[in-house]
Backbone as CSV, one residue per row, in Angstrom:
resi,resn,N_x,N_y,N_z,CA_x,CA_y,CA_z,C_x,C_y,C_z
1,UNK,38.280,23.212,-31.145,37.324,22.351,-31.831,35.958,23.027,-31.864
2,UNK,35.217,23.047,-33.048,34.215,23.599,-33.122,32.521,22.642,-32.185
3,UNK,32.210,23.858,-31.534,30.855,23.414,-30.981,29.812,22.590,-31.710
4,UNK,29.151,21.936,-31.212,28.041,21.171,-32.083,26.803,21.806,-30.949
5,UNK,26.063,22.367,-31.812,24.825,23.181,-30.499,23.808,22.432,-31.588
6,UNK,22.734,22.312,-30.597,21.218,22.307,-31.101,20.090,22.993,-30.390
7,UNK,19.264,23.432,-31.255,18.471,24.515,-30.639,16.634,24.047,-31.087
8,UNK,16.086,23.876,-29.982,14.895,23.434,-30.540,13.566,24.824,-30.522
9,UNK,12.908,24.745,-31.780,12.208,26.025,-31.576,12.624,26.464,-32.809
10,UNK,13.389,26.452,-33.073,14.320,27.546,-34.153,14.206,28.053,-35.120
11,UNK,12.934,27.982,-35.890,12.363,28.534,-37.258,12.047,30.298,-36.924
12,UNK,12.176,30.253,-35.734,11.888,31.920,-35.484,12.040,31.549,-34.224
13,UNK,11.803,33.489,-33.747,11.815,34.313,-32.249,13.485,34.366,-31.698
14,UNK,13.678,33.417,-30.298,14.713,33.380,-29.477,15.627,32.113,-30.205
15,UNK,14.810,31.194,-30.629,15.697,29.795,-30.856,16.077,30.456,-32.423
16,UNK,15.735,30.783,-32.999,16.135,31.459,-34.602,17.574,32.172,-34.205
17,UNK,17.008,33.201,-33.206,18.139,33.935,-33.131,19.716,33.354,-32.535
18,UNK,19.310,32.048,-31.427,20.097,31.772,-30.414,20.637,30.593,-32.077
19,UNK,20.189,30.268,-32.835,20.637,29.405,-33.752,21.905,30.326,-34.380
20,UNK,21.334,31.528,-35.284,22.146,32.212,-35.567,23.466,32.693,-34.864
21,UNK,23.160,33.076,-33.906,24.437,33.403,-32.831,25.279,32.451,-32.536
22,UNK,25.214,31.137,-32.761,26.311,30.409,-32.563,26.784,30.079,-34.020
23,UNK,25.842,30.340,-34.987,26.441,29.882,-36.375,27.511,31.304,-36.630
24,UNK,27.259,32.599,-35.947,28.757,33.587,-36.551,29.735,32.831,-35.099
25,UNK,29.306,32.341,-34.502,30.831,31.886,-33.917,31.524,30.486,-34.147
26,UNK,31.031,30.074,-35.294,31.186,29.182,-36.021,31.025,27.725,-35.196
27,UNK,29.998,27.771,-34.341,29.282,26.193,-34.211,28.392,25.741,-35.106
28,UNK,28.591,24.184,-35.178,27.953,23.254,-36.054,26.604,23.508,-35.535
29,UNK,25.817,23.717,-35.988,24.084,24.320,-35.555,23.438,23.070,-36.062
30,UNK,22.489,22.820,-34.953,21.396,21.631,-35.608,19.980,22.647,-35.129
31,UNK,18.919,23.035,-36.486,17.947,23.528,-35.737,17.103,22.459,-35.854
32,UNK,16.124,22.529,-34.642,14.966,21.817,-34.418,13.797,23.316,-34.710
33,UNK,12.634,21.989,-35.995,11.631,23.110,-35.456,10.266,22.172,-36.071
34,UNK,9.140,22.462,-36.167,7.692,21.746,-36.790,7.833,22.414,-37.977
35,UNK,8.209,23.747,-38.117,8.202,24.845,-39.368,9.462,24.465,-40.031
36,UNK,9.659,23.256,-41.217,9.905,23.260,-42.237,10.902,24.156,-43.106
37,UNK,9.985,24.839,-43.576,10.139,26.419,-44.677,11.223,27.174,-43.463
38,UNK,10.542,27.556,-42.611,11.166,28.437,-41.491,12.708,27.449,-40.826
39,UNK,12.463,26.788,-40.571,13.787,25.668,-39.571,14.820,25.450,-40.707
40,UNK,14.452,25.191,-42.242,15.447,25.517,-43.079,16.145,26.559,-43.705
41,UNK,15.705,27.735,-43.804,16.056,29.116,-43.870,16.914,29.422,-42.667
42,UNK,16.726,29.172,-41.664,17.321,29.027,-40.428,18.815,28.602,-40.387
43,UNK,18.970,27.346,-40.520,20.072,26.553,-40.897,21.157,26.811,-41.766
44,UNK,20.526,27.034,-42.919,21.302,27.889,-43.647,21.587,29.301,-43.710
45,UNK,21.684,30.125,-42.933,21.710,31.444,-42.382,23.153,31.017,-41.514
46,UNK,22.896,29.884,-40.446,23.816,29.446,-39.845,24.669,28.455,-40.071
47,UNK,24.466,28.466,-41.261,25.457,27.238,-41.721,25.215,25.749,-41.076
48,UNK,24.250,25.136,-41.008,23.960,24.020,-40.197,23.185,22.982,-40.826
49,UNK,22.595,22.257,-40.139,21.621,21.096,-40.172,20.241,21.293,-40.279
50,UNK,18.971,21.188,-40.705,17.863,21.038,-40.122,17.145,19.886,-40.098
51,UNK,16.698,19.522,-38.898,15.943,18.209,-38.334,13.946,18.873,-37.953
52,UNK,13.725,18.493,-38.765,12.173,18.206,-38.851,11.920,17.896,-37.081
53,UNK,11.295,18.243,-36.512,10.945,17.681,-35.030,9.711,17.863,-34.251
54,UNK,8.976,16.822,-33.857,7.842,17.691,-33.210,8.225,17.497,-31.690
55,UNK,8.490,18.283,-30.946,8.974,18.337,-29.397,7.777,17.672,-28.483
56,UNK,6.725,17.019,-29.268,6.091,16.715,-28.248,5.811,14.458,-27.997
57,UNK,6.948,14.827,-29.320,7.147,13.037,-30.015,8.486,12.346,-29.013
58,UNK,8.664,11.249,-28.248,9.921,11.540,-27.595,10.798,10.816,-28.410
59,UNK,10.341,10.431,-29.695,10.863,9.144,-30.861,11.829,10.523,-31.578
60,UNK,10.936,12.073,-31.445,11.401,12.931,-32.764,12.987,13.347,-31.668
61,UNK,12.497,13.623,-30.305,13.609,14.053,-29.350,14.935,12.766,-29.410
62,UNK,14.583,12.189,-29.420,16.135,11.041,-29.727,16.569,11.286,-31.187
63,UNK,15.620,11.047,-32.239,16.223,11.129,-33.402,16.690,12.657,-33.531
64,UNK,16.491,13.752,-33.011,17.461,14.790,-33.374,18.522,14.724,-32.276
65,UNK,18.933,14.214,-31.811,19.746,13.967,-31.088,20.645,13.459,-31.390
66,UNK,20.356,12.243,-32.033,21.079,10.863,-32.686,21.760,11.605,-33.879
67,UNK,20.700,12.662,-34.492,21.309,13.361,-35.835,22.212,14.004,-35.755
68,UNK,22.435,14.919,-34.738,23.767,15.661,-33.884,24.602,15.560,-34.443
69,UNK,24.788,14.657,-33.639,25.885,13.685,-33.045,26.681,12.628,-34.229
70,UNK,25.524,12.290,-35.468,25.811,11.455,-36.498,26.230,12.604,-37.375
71,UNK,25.727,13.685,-37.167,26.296,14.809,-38.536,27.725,15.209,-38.458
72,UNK,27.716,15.690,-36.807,29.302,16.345,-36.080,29.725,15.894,-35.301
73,UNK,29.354,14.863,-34.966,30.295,13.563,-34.250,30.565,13.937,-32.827
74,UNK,29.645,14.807,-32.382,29.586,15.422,-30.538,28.230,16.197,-30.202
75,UNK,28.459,16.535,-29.344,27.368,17.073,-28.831,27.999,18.169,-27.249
76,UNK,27.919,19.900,-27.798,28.212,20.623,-26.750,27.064,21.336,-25.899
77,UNK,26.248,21.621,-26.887,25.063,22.639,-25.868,23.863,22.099,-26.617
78,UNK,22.157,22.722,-25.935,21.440,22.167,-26.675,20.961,23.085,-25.864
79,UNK,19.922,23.863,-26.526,18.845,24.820,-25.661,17.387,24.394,-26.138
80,UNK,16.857,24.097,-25.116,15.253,23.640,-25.648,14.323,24.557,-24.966
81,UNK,14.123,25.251,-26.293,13.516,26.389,-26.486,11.797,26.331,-26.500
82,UNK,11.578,25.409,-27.689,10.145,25.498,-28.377,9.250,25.199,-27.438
83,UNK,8.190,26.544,-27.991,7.411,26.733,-26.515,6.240,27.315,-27.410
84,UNK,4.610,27.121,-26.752,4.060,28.236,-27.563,2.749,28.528,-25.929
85,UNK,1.946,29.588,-26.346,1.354,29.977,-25.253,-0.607,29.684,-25.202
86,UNK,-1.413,30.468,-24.976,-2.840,30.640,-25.462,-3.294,29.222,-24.456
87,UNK,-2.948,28.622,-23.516,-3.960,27.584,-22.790,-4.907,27.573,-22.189
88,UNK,-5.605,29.060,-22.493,-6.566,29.407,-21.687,-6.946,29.685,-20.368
89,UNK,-7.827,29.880,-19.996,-8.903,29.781,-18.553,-9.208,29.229,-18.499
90,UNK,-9.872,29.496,-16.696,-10.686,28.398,-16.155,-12.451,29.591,-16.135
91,UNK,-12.252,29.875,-16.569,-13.910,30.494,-17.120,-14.906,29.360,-17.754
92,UNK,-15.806,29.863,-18.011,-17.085,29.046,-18.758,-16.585,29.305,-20.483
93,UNK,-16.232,30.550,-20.673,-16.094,31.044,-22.082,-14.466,30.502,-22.404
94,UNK,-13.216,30.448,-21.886,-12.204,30.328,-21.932,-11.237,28.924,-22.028
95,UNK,-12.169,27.888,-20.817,-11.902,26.464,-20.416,-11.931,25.646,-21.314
96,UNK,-10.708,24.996,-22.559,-10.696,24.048,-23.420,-9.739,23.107,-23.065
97,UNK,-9.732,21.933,-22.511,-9.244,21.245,-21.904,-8.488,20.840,-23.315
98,UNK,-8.296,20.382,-24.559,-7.479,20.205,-25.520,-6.778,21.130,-25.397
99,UNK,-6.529,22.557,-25.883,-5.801,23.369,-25.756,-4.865,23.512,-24.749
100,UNK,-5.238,23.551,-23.717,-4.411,23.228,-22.183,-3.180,21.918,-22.585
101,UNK,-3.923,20.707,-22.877,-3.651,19.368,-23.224,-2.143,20.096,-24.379
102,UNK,-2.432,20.638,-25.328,-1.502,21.079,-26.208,-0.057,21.546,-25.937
103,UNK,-0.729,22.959,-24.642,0.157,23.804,-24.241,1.359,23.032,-23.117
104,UNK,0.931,22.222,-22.133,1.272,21.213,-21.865,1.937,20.318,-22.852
105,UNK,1.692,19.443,-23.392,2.549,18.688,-24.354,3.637,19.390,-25.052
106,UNK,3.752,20.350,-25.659,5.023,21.415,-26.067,5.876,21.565,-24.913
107,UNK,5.293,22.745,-23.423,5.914,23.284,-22.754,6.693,22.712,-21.609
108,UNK,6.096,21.714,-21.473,5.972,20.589,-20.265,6.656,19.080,-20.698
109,UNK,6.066,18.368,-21.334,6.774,17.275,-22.175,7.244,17.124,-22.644
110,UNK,7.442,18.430,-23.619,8.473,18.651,-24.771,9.752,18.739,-24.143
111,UNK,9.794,19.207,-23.302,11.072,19.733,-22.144,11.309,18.427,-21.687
112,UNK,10.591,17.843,-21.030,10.974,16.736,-20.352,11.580,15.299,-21.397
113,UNK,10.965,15.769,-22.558,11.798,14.221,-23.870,12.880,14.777,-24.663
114,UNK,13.158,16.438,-24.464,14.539,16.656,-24.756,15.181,16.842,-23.743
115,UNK,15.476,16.646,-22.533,16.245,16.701,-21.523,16.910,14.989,-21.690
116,UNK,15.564,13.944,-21.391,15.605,12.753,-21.522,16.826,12.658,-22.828
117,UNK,16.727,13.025,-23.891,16.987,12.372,-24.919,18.543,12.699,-24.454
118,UNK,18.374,14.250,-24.364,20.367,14.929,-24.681,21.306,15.054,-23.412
119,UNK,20.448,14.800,-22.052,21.418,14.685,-20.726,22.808,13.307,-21.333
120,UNK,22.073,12.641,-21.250,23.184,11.419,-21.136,24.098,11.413,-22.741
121,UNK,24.063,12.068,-23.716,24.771,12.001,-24.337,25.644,13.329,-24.259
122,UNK,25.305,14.217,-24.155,26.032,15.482,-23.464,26.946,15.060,-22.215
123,UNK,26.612,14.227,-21.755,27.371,13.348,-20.488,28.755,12.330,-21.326
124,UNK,28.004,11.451,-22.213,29.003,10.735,-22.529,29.906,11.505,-23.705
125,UNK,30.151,12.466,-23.861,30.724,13.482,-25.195,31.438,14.438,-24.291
126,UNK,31.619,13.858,-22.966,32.863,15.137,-22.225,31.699,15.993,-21.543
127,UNK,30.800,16.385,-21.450,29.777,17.324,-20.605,29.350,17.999,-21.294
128,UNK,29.064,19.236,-20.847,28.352,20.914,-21.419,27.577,21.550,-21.169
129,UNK,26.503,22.007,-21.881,25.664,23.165,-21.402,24.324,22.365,-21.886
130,UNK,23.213,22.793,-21.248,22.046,22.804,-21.919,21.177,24.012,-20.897
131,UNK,20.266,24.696,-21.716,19.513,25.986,-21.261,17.685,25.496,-21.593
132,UNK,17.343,25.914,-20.424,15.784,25.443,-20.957,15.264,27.282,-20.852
133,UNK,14.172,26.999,-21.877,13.337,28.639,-21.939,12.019,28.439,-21.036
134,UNK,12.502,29.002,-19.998,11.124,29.305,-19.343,10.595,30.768,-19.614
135,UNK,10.293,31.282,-18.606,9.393,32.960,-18.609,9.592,33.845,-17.490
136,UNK,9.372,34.764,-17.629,8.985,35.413,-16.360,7.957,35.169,-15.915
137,UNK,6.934,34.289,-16.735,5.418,34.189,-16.378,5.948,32.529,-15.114
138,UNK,7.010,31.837,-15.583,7.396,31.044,-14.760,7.837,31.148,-13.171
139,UNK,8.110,32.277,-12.586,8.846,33.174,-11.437,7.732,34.392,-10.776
140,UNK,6.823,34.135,-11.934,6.179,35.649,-11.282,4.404,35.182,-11.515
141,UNK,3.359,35.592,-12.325,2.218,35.286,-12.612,1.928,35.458,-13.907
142,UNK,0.947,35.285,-14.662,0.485,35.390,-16.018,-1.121,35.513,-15.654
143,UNK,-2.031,36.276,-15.290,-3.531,36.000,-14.959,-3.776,35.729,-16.487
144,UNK,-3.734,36.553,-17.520,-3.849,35.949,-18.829,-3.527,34.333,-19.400
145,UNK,-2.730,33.917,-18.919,-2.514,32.264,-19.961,-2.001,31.446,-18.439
146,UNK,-2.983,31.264,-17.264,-2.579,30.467,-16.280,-1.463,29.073,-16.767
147,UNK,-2.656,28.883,-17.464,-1.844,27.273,-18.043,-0.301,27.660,-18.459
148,UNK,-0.115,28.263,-19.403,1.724,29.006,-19.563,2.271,28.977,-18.371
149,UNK,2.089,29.922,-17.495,2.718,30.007,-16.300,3.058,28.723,-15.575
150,UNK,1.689,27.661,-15.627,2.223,26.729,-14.935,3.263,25.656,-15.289
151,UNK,3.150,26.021,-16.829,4.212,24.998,-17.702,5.871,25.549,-17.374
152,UNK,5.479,26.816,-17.340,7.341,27.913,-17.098,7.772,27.339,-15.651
153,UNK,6.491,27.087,-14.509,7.350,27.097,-13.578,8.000,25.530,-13.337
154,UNK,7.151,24.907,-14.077,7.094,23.597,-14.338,8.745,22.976,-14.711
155,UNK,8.901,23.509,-15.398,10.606,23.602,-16.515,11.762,23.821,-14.926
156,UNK,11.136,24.825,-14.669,12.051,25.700,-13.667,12.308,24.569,-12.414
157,UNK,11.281,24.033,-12.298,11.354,23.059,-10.923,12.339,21.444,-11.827
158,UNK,11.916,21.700,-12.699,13.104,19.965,-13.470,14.262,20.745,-13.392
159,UNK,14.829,21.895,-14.412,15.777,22.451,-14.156,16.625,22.450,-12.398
160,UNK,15.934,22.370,-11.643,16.705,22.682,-10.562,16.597,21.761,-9.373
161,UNK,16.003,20.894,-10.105,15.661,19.664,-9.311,17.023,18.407,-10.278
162,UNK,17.298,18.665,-11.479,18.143,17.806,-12.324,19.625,18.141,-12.028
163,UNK,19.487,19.693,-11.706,21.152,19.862,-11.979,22.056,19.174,-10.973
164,UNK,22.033,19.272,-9.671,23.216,18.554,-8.657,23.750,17.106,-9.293
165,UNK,22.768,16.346,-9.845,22.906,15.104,-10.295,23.952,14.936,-11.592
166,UNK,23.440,16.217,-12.750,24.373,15.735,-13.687,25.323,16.999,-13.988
167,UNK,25.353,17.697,-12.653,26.323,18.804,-12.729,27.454,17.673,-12.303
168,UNK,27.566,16.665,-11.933,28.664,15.492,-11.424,29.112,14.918,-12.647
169,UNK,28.031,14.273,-13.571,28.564,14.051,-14.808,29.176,15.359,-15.720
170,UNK,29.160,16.149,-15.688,29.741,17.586,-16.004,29.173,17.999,-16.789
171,UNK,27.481,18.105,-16.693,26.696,18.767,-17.758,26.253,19.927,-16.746
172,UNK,25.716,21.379,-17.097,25.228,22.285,-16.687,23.931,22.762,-16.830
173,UNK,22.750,22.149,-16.298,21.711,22.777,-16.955,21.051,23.760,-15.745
174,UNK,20.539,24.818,-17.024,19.921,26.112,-16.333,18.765,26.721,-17.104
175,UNK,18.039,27.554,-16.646,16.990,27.956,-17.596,17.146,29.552,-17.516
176,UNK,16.418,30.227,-18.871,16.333,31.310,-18.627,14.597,31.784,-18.840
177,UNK,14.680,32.988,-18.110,12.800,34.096,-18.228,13.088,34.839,-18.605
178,UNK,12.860,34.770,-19.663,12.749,36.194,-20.660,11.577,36.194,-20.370
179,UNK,11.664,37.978,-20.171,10.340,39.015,-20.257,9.886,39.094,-21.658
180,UNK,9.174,40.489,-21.957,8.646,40.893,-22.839,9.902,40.545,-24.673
181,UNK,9.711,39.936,-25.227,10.417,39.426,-26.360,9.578,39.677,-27.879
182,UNK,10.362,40.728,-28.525,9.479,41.112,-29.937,9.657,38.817,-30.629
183,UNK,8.569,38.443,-30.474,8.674,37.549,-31.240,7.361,36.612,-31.495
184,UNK,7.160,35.791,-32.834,6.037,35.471,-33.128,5.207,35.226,-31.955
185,UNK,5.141,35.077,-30.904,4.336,34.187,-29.964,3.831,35.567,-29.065
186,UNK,3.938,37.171,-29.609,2.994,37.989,-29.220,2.789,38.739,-30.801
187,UNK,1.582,38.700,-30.069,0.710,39.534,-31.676,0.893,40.733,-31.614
188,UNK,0.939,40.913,-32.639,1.064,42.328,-33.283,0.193,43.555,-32.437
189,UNK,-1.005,43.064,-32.045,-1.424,44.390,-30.955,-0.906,43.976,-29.528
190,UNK,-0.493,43.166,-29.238,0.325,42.858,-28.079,1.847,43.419,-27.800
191,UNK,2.177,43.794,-28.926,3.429,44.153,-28.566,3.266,46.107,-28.567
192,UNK,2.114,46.403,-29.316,1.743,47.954,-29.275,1.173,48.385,-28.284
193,UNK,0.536,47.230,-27.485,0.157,47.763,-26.530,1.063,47.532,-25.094
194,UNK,2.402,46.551,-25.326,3.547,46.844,-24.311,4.141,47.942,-24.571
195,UNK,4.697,48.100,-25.755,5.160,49.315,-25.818,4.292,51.120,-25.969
196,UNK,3.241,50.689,-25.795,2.390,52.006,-25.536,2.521,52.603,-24.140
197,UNK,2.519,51.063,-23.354,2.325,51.432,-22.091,4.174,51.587,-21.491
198,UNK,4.958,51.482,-21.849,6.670,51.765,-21.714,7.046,51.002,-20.856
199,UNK,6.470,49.487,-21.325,7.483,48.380,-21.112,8.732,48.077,-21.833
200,UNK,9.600,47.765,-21.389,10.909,47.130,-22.412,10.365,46.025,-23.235
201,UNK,10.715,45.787,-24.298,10.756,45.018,-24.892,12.499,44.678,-25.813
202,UNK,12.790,43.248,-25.803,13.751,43.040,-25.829,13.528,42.677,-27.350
203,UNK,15.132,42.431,-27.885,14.853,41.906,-29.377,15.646,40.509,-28.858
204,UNK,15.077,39.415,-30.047,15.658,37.683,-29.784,17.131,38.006,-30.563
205,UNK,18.052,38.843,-30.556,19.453,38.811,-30.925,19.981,38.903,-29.363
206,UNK,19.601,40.222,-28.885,19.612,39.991,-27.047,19.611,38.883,-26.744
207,UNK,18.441,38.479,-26.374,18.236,37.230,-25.582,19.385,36.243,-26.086
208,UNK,19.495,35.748,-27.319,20.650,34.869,-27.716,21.813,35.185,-27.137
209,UNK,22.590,36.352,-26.966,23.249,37.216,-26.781,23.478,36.250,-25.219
210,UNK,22.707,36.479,-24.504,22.733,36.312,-23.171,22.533,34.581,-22.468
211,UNK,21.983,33.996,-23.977,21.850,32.507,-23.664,23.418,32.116,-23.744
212,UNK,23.819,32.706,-24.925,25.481,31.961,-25.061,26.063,32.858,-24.265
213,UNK,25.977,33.655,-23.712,27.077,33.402,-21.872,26.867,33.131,-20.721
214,UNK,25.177,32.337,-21.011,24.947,31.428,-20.029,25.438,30.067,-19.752
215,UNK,25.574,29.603,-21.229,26.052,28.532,-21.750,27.543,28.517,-21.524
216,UNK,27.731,29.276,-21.569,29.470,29.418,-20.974,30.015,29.153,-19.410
217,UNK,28.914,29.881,-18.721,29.763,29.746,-17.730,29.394,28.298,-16.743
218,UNK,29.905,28.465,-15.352,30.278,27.423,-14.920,29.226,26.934,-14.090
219,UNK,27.952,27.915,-14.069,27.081,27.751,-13.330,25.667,26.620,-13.646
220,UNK,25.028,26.257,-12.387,24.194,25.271,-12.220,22.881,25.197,-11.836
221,UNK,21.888,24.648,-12.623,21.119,25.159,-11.846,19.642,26.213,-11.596
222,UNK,20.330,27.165,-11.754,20.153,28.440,-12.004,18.992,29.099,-12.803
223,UNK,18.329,29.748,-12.483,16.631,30.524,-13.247,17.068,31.838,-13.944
224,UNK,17.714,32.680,-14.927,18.209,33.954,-14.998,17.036,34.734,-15.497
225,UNK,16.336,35.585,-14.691,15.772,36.382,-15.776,16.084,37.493,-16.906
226,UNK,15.649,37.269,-18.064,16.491,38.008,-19.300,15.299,39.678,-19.179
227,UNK,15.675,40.657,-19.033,15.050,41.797,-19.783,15.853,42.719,-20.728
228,UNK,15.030,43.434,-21.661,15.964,44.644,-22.400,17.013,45.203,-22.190
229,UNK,18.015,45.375,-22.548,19.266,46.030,-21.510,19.851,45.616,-20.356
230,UNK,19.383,44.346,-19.759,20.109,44.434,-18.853,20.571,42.803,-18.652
231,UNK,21.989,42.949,-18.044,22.306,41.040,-18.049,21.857,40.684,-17.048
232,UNK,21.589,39.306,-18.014,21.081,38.176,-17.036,21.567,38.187,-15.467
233,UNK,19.920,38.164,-14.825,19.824,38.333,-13.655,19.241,37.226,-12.956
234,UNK,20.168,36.300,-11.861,19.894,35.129,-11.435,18.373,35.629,-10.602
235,UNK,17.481,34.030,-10.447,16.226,34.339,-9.181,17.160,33.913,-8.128
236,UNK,16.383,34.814,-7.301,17.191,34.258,-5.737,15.840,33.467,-4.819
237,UNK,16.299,32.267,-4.676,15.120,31.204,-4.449,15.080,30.778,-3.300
238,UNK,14.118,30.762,-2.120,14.198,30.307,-0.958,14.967,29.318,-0.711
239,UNK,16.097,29.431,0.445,16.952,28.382,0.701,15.974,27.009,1.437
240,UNK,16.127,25.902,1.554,14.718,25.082,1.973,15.621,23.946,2.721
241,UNK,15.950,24.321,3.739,16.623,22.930,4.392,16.203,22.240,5.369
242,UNK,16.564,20.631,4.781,15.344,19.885,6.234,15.838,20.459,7.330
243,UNK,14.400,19.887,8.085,14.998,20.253,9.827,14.839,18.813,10.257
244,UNK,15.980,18.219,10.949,15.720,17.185,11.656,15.653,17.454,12.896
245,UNK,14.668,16.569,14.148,14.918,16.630,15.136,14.616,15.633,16.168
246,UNK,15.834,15.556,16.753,16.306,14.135,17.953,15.081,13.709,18.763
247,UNK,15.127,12.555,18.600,14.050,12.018,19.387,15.179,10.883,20.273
């Protein structure tokens, strides 16, 4: 039986690509994106759906959900992707508390009203996969876009704070950190100046590449960081167990 995936983000970068990659393995594709022009070009590349969505609406996160499910009558994976960066500093010149407010509402909320929306129907449709996009800036630092970082690690702590619970209902959720990624959300002298300096940079067919055999397997949980060439590589995360003691 063919997959029903939805991918939010998807007018470009990782969710474009991770759209495409399940449309040559012939899943029913629903893209989510704000970009219109882009989220429909998309769709049809992959043979699919496109749902208009703003990830930061939790009315838009049910109704693409609801659309799924009403188009292909299930629901197998869902990767919630859409993410964007720039939240600034805490400088005098840098500090825009809207902007922050923004980066937050996408990275942070957005995550949290598509989890809300697609856990429990991914639950009642037999189980599956869902993948959240965090960063490496989520696992490691960003001195450039603090606010990013705190949204990646943000994801990472729901991710792994959600799974025991509905790894029982037989859903799997995990996130991945992709590193350095040729895609809209670094500029054009940003990516000349990673690759000047002989960083990897990955392409979003990779990364897709590596989301759908994340999505596959049986695991829970889980933070993978994605780089150029190499497979997904789990974080290994302090084990943290209470200590009780007898009184």
């Amino acid at each position: 039986m063919e997959q029903v995936v939805v991918v939010t983000g998807a007018a470009s970068g990782i969710g474009a690509a991770v759209a495409r990659h399940f449309g040559r393995l012939g899943a029913r594709v629903v893209v989510a994106d704000i970009d219109e022009a882009g989220g429909a070009a998309v769709a049809e590349e992959a043979g699919g759906l496109f749902v208009r969505t703003d990830t930061t609406r939790e009315e838009d996160n049910l109704a693409l959900i609801e659309a799924a499910v009403a188009a292909y009558g299930g629901l197998d994976f869902v990767h919630l992707n859409a993410g964007i960066g720039d939240g600034g500093g805490f400088g005098q010149d840098d500090y825009d508390a809207e902007r922050q407010h923004r980066v937050l509402a996408v990275n942070l909320h957005g995550v949290m009203f598509g989890l809300h929306a697609a856990l429990p129907v991914l639950a009642a449709h037999g189980g599956g996969s869902l993948v959240v996009t965090s960063s490496m800036a989520g696992v490691g630092m960003a001195p450039f876009d603090p606010v990013y970082a705190a949204t990646k690690y943000g994801v990472i702590g729901l991710v792994r704070s959600l799974a025991p619970t509905w790894q029982e209902k037989g859903v799997r959720i995990n996130a991945i950190c992709p590193g350095f990624v040729r895609t809209p959300i670094l500029p054009p002298e940003a990516i000349d100046y990673i690759v000047g300096e002989g960083f990897a940079l990955a392409e979003p067919a990779e990364i897709a590449a590596s989301v759908a055999e994340i999505a596959a397997s049986e695991e829970a949980g889980r933070a993978y960081v994605l780089q150029a060439g190499s497979a997904p590589e789990p974080v290994a995360f302090p084990r943290l167990d209470l200590v009780r003691t007898d009184t």
